[in-house]
């Protein structure tokens, strides 16, 4: 099949970028999108150009490393699908396909399609855990968790940290990502204990990292490869307000 | 060099670990922060070790080539983690789990290590639940279990088909807590290029910042490798694109013995390659074999759609050959049986390279909703990759390289043959013998990092209390840094005509063909020649674009493939010298009339530990395996 790629290239965070066009021979509908990019790179390298940089690893939709904006949509046209799980059969012969990095103030470009998402890690490090030491654990079945709560915690915890929610948000907010982590832990009895402090710390970390504010367009939910619900944002906001109220006049720590 | 002592404690097997813990040396809590420990790799094993060491108060530097430790390939494990909790009241206990793993490994693993793995499995589930891992639960709120290959009890804990990601998020949360507390310093996008050894002890590491290309030296009192498996050497494998052997290979070249490198598991239920462009193979969890039935058309080359082939013309070959375990035979046996049918012309799919995994009966018996709730995400993944609906027609699956049982030789303390250098998780060889049972890899990675290393490393560091941190101005650091720089520059200077992937694909094809599911003396000898030839061609003709001081993924790949080209030869030599069939290592010369593997316990009940010789042939050492507690027997899943 014949596809023309328009791919964003940018040497570094402070350089100007531009689109380059490639219309490689030998694309097949069974190729994954990243295999098509490999294919573009192979022809670039053999003709003496440097490779286009992009992040990827497991190529089965679970590590969250890959992610580009394809024709204006984070991870491309299919719902609930990471870039690596997208296949060329989702495009038509003759299509022009524009490929850009996940753009956000909190995701500076490293090079080309590769961005620095360490801001998400710093949010997670601001209390996104249960404060228990390894081995300081009671017998597993002594903590009963209702099946629906375990399921809800799992659904929230299925976030792969790819950043598509941020890239698809006009405000570059990380509310879905943070809301998901908070929901995962607050659904479970073991995580509830520190929830007040956690929600305050994580929300403030989002602001510090330069993520925007949520204005409830729910574009994040539409782009999320794990179909995480935007309701978790409302829940985070309620928990945050409640925590702020509770903490009036006293310290959380 | 002589093979070091494995340091297995005396006494009955069920008391060895507690005896060890009662007698090992300790580092006083107030002294721990004086010790700098470098942890390479932050998946379940490395992330868990870094978190546990941070909790204890050690100063830890953790390195990951990923942009975030949450990306480590542990994330991709699907089916579950085993533990001898006996929550199902089905007769499980630690001894049975130990026996299953020793037998599953075809009596080529160390009893004491395997017993400890089973023993600690019980604590692991408690720790994971406390971290907030959302395991599947029953309506009453208790934990749920399912069954996996090679066992007859239900001891596998799971979180849908994402158990690896959920366990890893627990580990990373614990790691994040230590980073937050300032006890672990995290270096993302850093790849290890060398281990520095001073006076026979690990003294630090040389790493490369994959954004700036800077090569840095970091000194440490002890170095912990937790860098995962090397099955990506086959190019087409279930592993992530970045998974590599560089750390263990560099350790090997600095003196660490590499054990049983040819023991690589081929997973029976991966998706088959769709064409020449294929870059990786996607695993379909073994848990699917709980409900799916594997078959091929009884008539070779049957062109009909699977749904049109009547029951009487289907060959459920696992149920036929292994009625006791049926579709849940261990992986080596299931893979071999699939290859046998495919080679005999019964393969299905456009390239006739697959077998069917059929859920028709399970859907009829339990309803589609139940099957969806058990495997929904796997069926969804299958649909995305193939465009086919597995609720309506059988999946097409095929064997794919998946897990390396081989790895750095370690003693009972998980210390390699270099003093102060430890290897955890998949990058060591210790627990799985010649074949790993499903859901034991997450287990081993977790317990190595959470429970074992934190005890054993103190036993070493306690003797180093008055030793200052090694100086990175020491000639050994300067030499290692310079060698790393040179190897980068050399690759960039070749300016040949073929991409790195070209060489990786060819290496993978050689190994898949001759050092994969089935091996022969003649095939292995020719593979060694071919790998050597390919290595020479790589040195003369690889093309790596870009420069050394910039983000350069092609350079990252070239550095890894360069090491794979050396490891590949050793894998073939190891397979050649092991003149028996055992576990996944199937030598065509050693089989029964009906194709079952024939072990040779007289000559090969040992671990082969290879010593690197600069400029010469590697030397093979043997660690004799003593079976004091289980009776060595022929595996029979019939």
PDB file of C-alpha atoms in Angstrom, chain B residues 305-465:
ATOM      1  CA  UNK B 305     -12.160 -22.508   7.708  1.00  0.00           C
ATOM      2  CA  UNK B 306     -11.685 -23.908  11.238  1.00  0.00           C
ATOM      3  CA  UNK B 307     -15.383 -23.545  12.067  1.00  0.00           C
ATOM      4  CA  UNK B 308     -16.200 -25.844   9.156  1.00  0.00           C
ATOM      5  CA  UNK B 309     -13.951 -28.646  10.303  1.00  0.00           C
ATOM      6  CA  UNK B 310     -16.061 -31.209  12.192  1.00  0.00           C
ATOM      7  CA  UNK B 311     -15.042 -32.534  15.594  1.00  0.00           C
ATOM      8  CA  UNK B 312     -13.995 -35.904  14.189  1.00  0.00           C
ATOM      9  CA  UNK B 313     -11.475 -34.277  11.852  1.00  0.00           C
ATOM     10  CA  UNK B 314      -9.740 -32.225  14.524  1.00  0.00           C
ATOM     11  CA  UNK B 315      -6.601 -33.447  16.232  1.00  0.00           C
ATOM     12  CA  UNK B 316      -6.461 -32.184  19.828  1.00  0.00           C
ATOM     13  CA  UNK B 317      -2.871 -33.336  19.910  1.00  0.00           C
ATOM     14  CA  UNK B 318      -2.019 -32.268  23.476  1.00  0.00           C
ATOM     15  CA  UNK B 319      -5.079 -34.010  24.891  1.00  0.00           C
ATOM     16  CA  UNK B 320      -4.247 -37.028  22.743  1.00  0.00           C
ATOM     17  CA  UNK B 321      -0.584 -37.270  23.733  1.00  0.00           C
ATOM     18  CA  UNK B 322      -0.789 -36.032  27.331  1.00  0.00           C
ATOM     19  CA  UNK B 323      -4.232 -36.943  28.680  1.00  0.00           C
ATOM     20  CA  UNK B 324      -3.296 -36.263  32.353  1.00  0.00           C
ATOM     21  CA  UNK B 325      -2.317 -32.625  31.760  1.00  0.00           C
ATOM     22  CA  UNK B 326      -3.959 -32.075  28.384  1.00  0.00           C
ATOM     23  CA  UNK B 327      -3.798 -28.460  27.272  1.00  0.00           C
ATOM     24  CA  UNK B 328      -1.929 -27.533  30.457  1.00  0.00           C
ATOM     25  CA  UNK B 329       1.278 -29.421  29.774  1.00  0.00           C
ATOM     26  CA  UNK B 330       4.414 -27.378  30.532  1.00  0.00           C
ATOM     27  CA  UNK B 331       5.635 -24.924  27.946  1.00  0.00           C
ATOM     28  CA  UNK B 332       8.548 -26.903  26.545  1.00  0.00           C
ATOM     29  CA  UNK B 333       6.312 -29.868  25.805  1.00  0.00           C
ATOM     30  CA  UNK B 334       3.494 -27.783  24.347  1.00  0.00           C
ATOM     31  CA  UNK B 335       5.905 -25.863  22.095  1.00  0.00           C
ATOM     32  CA  UNK B 336       7.618 -28.977  20.866  1.00  0.00           C
ATOM     33  CA  UNK B 337       4.318 -30.686  20.174  1.00  0.00           C
ATOM     34  CA  UNK B 338       3.158 -27.653  18.179  1.00  0.00           C
ATOM     35  CA  UNK B 339       6.376 -27.598  16.160  1.00  0.00           C
ATOM     36  CA  UNK B 340       6.024 -31.301  15.493  1.00  0.00           C
ATOM     37  CA  UNK B 341       2.519 -30.823  14.059  1.00  0.00           C
ATOM     38  CA  UNK B 342       3.522 -27.716  12.054  1.00  0.00           C
ATOM     39  CA  UNK B 343       6.574 -29.464  10.616  1.00  0.00           C
ATOM     40  CA  UNK B 344       4.358 -32.424   9.701  1.00  0.00           C
ATOM     41  CA  UNK B 345       2.286 -30.123   7.497  1.00  0.00           C
ATOM     42  CA  UNK B 346      -0.666 -29.562   9.812  1.00  0.00           C
ATOM     43  CA  UNK B 347       0.102 -25.895  10.473  1.00  0.00           C
ATOM     44  CA  UNK B 348      -2.688 -23.388   9.859  1.00  0.00           C
ATOM     45  CA  UNK B 349      -2.901 -19.760   8.748  1.00  0.00           C
ATOM     46  CA  UNK B 350      -1.589 -18.070   5.596  1.00  0.00           C
ATOM     47  CA  UNK B 351       2.003 -19.135   6.305  1.00  0.00           C
ATOM     48  CA  UNK B 352       0.960 -22.569   7.717  1.00  0.00           C
ATOM     49  CA  UNK B 353       2.975 -21.647  10.821  1.00  0.00           C
ATOM     50  CA  UNK B 354       0.330 -21.806  13.562  1.00  0.00           C
ATOM     51  CA  UNK B 355      -2.075 -24.053  15.475  1.00  0.00           C
ATOM     52  CA  UNK B 356      -5.583 -23.317  16.716  1.00  0.00           C
ATOM     53  CA  UNK B 357      -6.459 -22.307  20.275  1.00  0.00           C
ATOM     54  CA  UNK B 358     -10.195 -22.753  20.404  1.00  0.00           C
ATOM     55  CA  UNK B 359     -12.683 -21.337  22.922  1.00  0.00           C
ATOM     56  CA  UNK B 360     -15.811 -22.724  21.299  1.00  0.00           C
ATOM     57  CA  UNK B 361     -16.407 -25.347  23.993  1.00  0.00           C
ATOM     58  CA  UNK B 362     -15.627 -22.972  26.855  1.00  0.00           C
ATOM     59  CA  UNK B 363     -18.037 -20.373  25.485  1.00  0.00           C
ATOM     60  CA  UNK B 364     -20.685 -23.064  25.079  1.00  0.00           C
ATOM     61  CA  UNK B 365     -20.156 -24.313  28.648  1.00  0.00           C
ATOM     62  CA  UNK B 366     -19.674 -21.063  30.558  1.00  0.00           C
ATOM     63  CA  UNK B 367     -21.143 -18.404  28.284  1.00  0.00           C
ATOM     64  CA  UNK B 368     -19.374 -15.640  26.414  1.00  0.00           C
ATOM     65  CA  UNK B 369     -19.633 -13.212  29.342  1.00  0.00           C
ATOM     66  CA  UNK B 370     -17.596 -15.451  31.623  1.00  0.00           C
ATOM     67  CA  UNK B 371     -14.900 -15.917  28.993  1.00  0.00           C
ATOM     68  CA  UNK B 372     -14.923 -12.166  28.368  1.00  0.00           C
ATOM     69  CA  UNK B 373     -14.477 -11.414  32.049  1.00  0.00           C
ATOM     70  CA  UNK B 374     -11.539 -13.828  32.254  1.00  0.00           C
ATOM     71  CA  UNK B 375      -9.675 -12.921  29.084  1.00  0.00           C
ATOM     72  CA  UNK B 376     -11.387  -9.843  27.640  1.00  0.00           C
ATOM     73  CA  UNK B 377      -8.216  -7.826  27.239  1.00  0.00           C
ATOM     74  CA  UNK B 378      -6.384 -10.716  25.560  1.00  0.00           C
ATOM     75  CA  UNK B 379      -9.178 -11.250  23.056  1.00  0.00           C
ATOM     76  CA  UNK B 380      -9.147  -7.495  22.437  1.00  0.00           C
ATOM     77  CA  UNK B 381      -5.402  -7.535  21.854  1.00  0.00           C
ATOM     78  CA  UNK B 382      -5.801 -10.451  19.469  1.00  0.00           C
ATOM     79  CA  UNK B 383      -8.434  -8.561  17.558  1.00  0.00           C
ATOM     80  CA  UNK B 384      -6.253  -5.459  17.246  1.00  0.00           C
ATOM     81  CA  UNK B 385      -3.251  -7.322  15.905  1.00  0.00           C
ATOM     82  CA  UNK B 386      -4.946  -9.774  13.595  1.00  0.00           C
ATOM     83  CA  UNK B 387      -8.273  -8.122  12.880  1.00  0.00           C
ATOM     84  CA  UNK B 388     -10.015 -11.405  13.879  1.00  0.00           C
ATOM     85  CA  UNK B 389     -12.671 -12.121  16.527  1.00  0.00           C
ATOM     86  CA  UNK B 390     -11.631 -15.015  18.766  1.00  0.00           C
ATOM     87  CA  UNK B 391     -15.131 -15.303  20.229  1.00  0.00           C
ATOM     88  CA  UNK B 392     -16.266 -16.437  16.770  1.00  0.00           C
ATOM     89  CA  UNK B 393     -13.319 -18.457  15.497  1.00  0.00           C
ATOM     90  CA  UNK B 394     -10.253 -20.066  17.090  1.00  0.00           C
ATOM     91  CA  UNK B 395      -7.103 -18.043  17.675  1.00  0.00           C
ATOM     92  CA  UNK B 396      -4.076 -18.904  15.618  1.00  0.00           C
ATOM     93  CA  UNK B 397      -1.034 -19.275  17.836  1.00  0.00           C
ATOM     94  CA  UNK B 398       2.574 -20.379  17.450  1.00  0.00           C
ATOM     95  CA  UNK B 399       5.673 -20.887  19.596  1.00  0.00           C
ATOM     96  CA  UNK B 400       7.973 -17.887  20.188  1.00  0.00           C
ATOM     97  CA  UNK B 401      11.183 -17.286  22.146  1.00  0.00           C
ATOM     98  CA  UNK B 402      10.145 -15.956  25.518  1.00  0.00           C
ATOM     99  CA  UNK B 403      12.292 -16.412  28.614  1.00  0.00           C
ATOM    100  CA  UNK B 404      15.921 -17.131  29.382  1.00  0.00           C
ATOM    101  CA  UNK B 405      16.373 -19.633  32.196  1.00  0.00           C
ATOM    102  CA  UNK B 406      20.107 -19.263  31.663  1.00  0.00           C
ATOM    103  CA  UNK B 407      21.939 -16.219  32.925  1.00  0.00           C
ATOM    104  CA  UNK B 408      24.703 -15.136  35.240  1.00  0.00           C
ATOM    105  CA  UNK B 409      25.828 -17.881  37.569  1.00  0.00           C
ATOM    106  CA  UNK B 410      24.991 -16.928  41.153  1.00  0.00           C
ATOM    107  CA  UNK B 411      25.453 -18.597  44.500  1.00  0.00           C
ATOM    108  CA  UNK B 412      22.745 -19.015  47.138  1.00  0.00           C
ATOM    109  CA  UNK B 413      23.223 -15.338  48.057  1.00  0.00           C
ATOM    110  CA  UNK B 414      22.602 -14.314  44.436  1.00  0.00           C
ATOM    111  CA  UNK B 415      26.207 -13.144  44.183  1.00  0.00           C
ATOM    112  CA  UNK B 416      27.895 -13.793  40.857  1.00  0.00           C
ATOM    113  CA  UNK B 417      31.420 -15.120  40.606  1.00  0.00           C
ATOM    114  CA  UNK B 418      32.633 -11.501  40.865  1.00  0.00           C
ATOM    115  CA  UNK B 419      32.623 -10.579  44.548  1.00  0.00           C
ATOM    116  CA  UNK B 420      30.123  -7.815  45.265  1.00  0.00           C
ATOM    117  CA  UNK B 421      28.290  -8.234  41.952  1.00  0.00           C
ATOM    118  CA  UNK B 422      24.762  -9.627  42.324  1.00  0.00           C
ATOM    119  CA  UNK B 423      22.311 -10.822  39.693  1.00  0.00           C
ATOM    120  CA  UNK B 424      18.565 -10.929  40.330  1.00  0.00           C
ATOM    121  CA  UNK B 425      15.497 -12.049  38.449  1.00  0.00           C
ATOM    122  CA  UNK B 426      15.645 -13.299  34.903  1.00  0.00           C
ATOM    123  CA  UNK B 427      19.258 -12.252  34.397  1.00  0.00           C
ATOM    124  CA  UNK B 428      20.481 -14.988  36.763  1.00  0.00           C
ATOM    125  CA  UNK B 429      20.167 -18.704  36.123  1.00  0.00           C
ATOM    126  CA  UNK B 430      19.161 -19.985  39.498  1.00  0.00           C
ATOM    127  CA  UNK B 431      15.602 -21.174  39.848  1.00  0.00           C
ATOM    128  CA  UNK B 432      14.069 -22.553  36.694  1.00  0.00           C
ATOM    129  CA  UNK B 433      16.419 -25.290  35.516  1.00  0.00           C
ATOM    130  CA  UNK B 434      15.892 -26.229  31.905  1.00  0.00           C
ATOM    131  CA  UNK B 435      12.293 -24.989  31.716  1.00  0.00           C
ATOM    132  CA  UNK B 436      10.349 -22.408  33.695  1.00  0.00           C
ATOM    133  CA  UNK B 437       6.816 -23.025  34.838  1.00  0.00           C
ATOM    134  CA  UNK B 438       4.279 -20.354  34.005  1.00  0.00           C
ATOM    135  CA  UNK B 439       3.778 -17.654  36.659  1.00  0.00           C
ATOM    136  CA  UNK B 440       7.098 -18.431  38.343  1.00  0.00           C
ATOM    137  CA  UNK B 441       9.004 -15.609  36.649  1.00  0.00           C
ATOM    138  CA  UNK B 442       7.150 -12.750  38.338  1.00  0.00           C
ATOM    139  CA  UNK B 443       7.569 -14.687  41.543  1.00  0.00           C
ATOM    140  CA  UNK B 444      11.313 -15.121  41.188  1.00  0.00           C
ATOM    141  CA  UNK B 445      11.897 -11.510  40.157  1.00  0.00           C
ATOM    142  CA  UNK B 446       9.916 -10.224  43.136  1.00  0.00           C
ATOM    143  CA  UNK B 447      11.407 -12.408  45.839  1.00  0.00           C
ATOM    144  CA  UNK B 448      14.963 -11.897  44.597  1.00  0.00           C
ATOM    145  CA  UNK B 449      14.571  -8.141  44.929  1.00  0.00           C
ATOM    146  CA  UNK B 450      12.204  -7.794  47.875  1.00  0.00           C
ATOM    147  CA  UNK B 451      13.347 -10.554  50.172  1.00  0.00           C
ATOM    148  CA  UNK B 452      16.596 -12.292  49.277  1.00  0.00           C
ATOM    149  CA  UNK B 453      19.048  -9.588  48.238  1.00  0.00           C
ATOM    150  CA  UNK B 454      18.232  -7.275  51.168  1.00  0.00           C
ATOM    151  CA  UNK B 455      19.402 -10.081  53.488  1.00  0.00           C
ATOM    152  CA  UNK B 456      22.347 -11.368  51.519  1.00  0.00           C
ATOM    153  CA  UNK B 457      23.902  -8.046  50.555  1.00  0.00           C
ATOM    154  CA  UNK B 458      24.303  -7.156  54.241  1.00  0.00           C
ATOM    155  CA  UNK B 459      26.346 -10.312  54.747  1.00  0.00           C
ATOM    156  CA  UNK B 460      28.856  -8.915  52.239  1.00  0.00           C
ATOM    157  CA  UNK B 461      28.727  -5.226  53.119  1.00  0.00           C
ATOM    158  CA  UNK B 462      29.189  -5.937  56.824  1.00  0.00           C
ATOM    159  CA  UNK B 463      32.745  -7.014  55.954  1.00  0.00           C
ATOM    160  CA  UNK B 464      33.365  -3.756  54.055  1.00  0.00           C
ATOM    161  CA  UNK B 465      32.464  -1.313  56.786  1.00  0.00           C
TER     162      UNK B 465
END
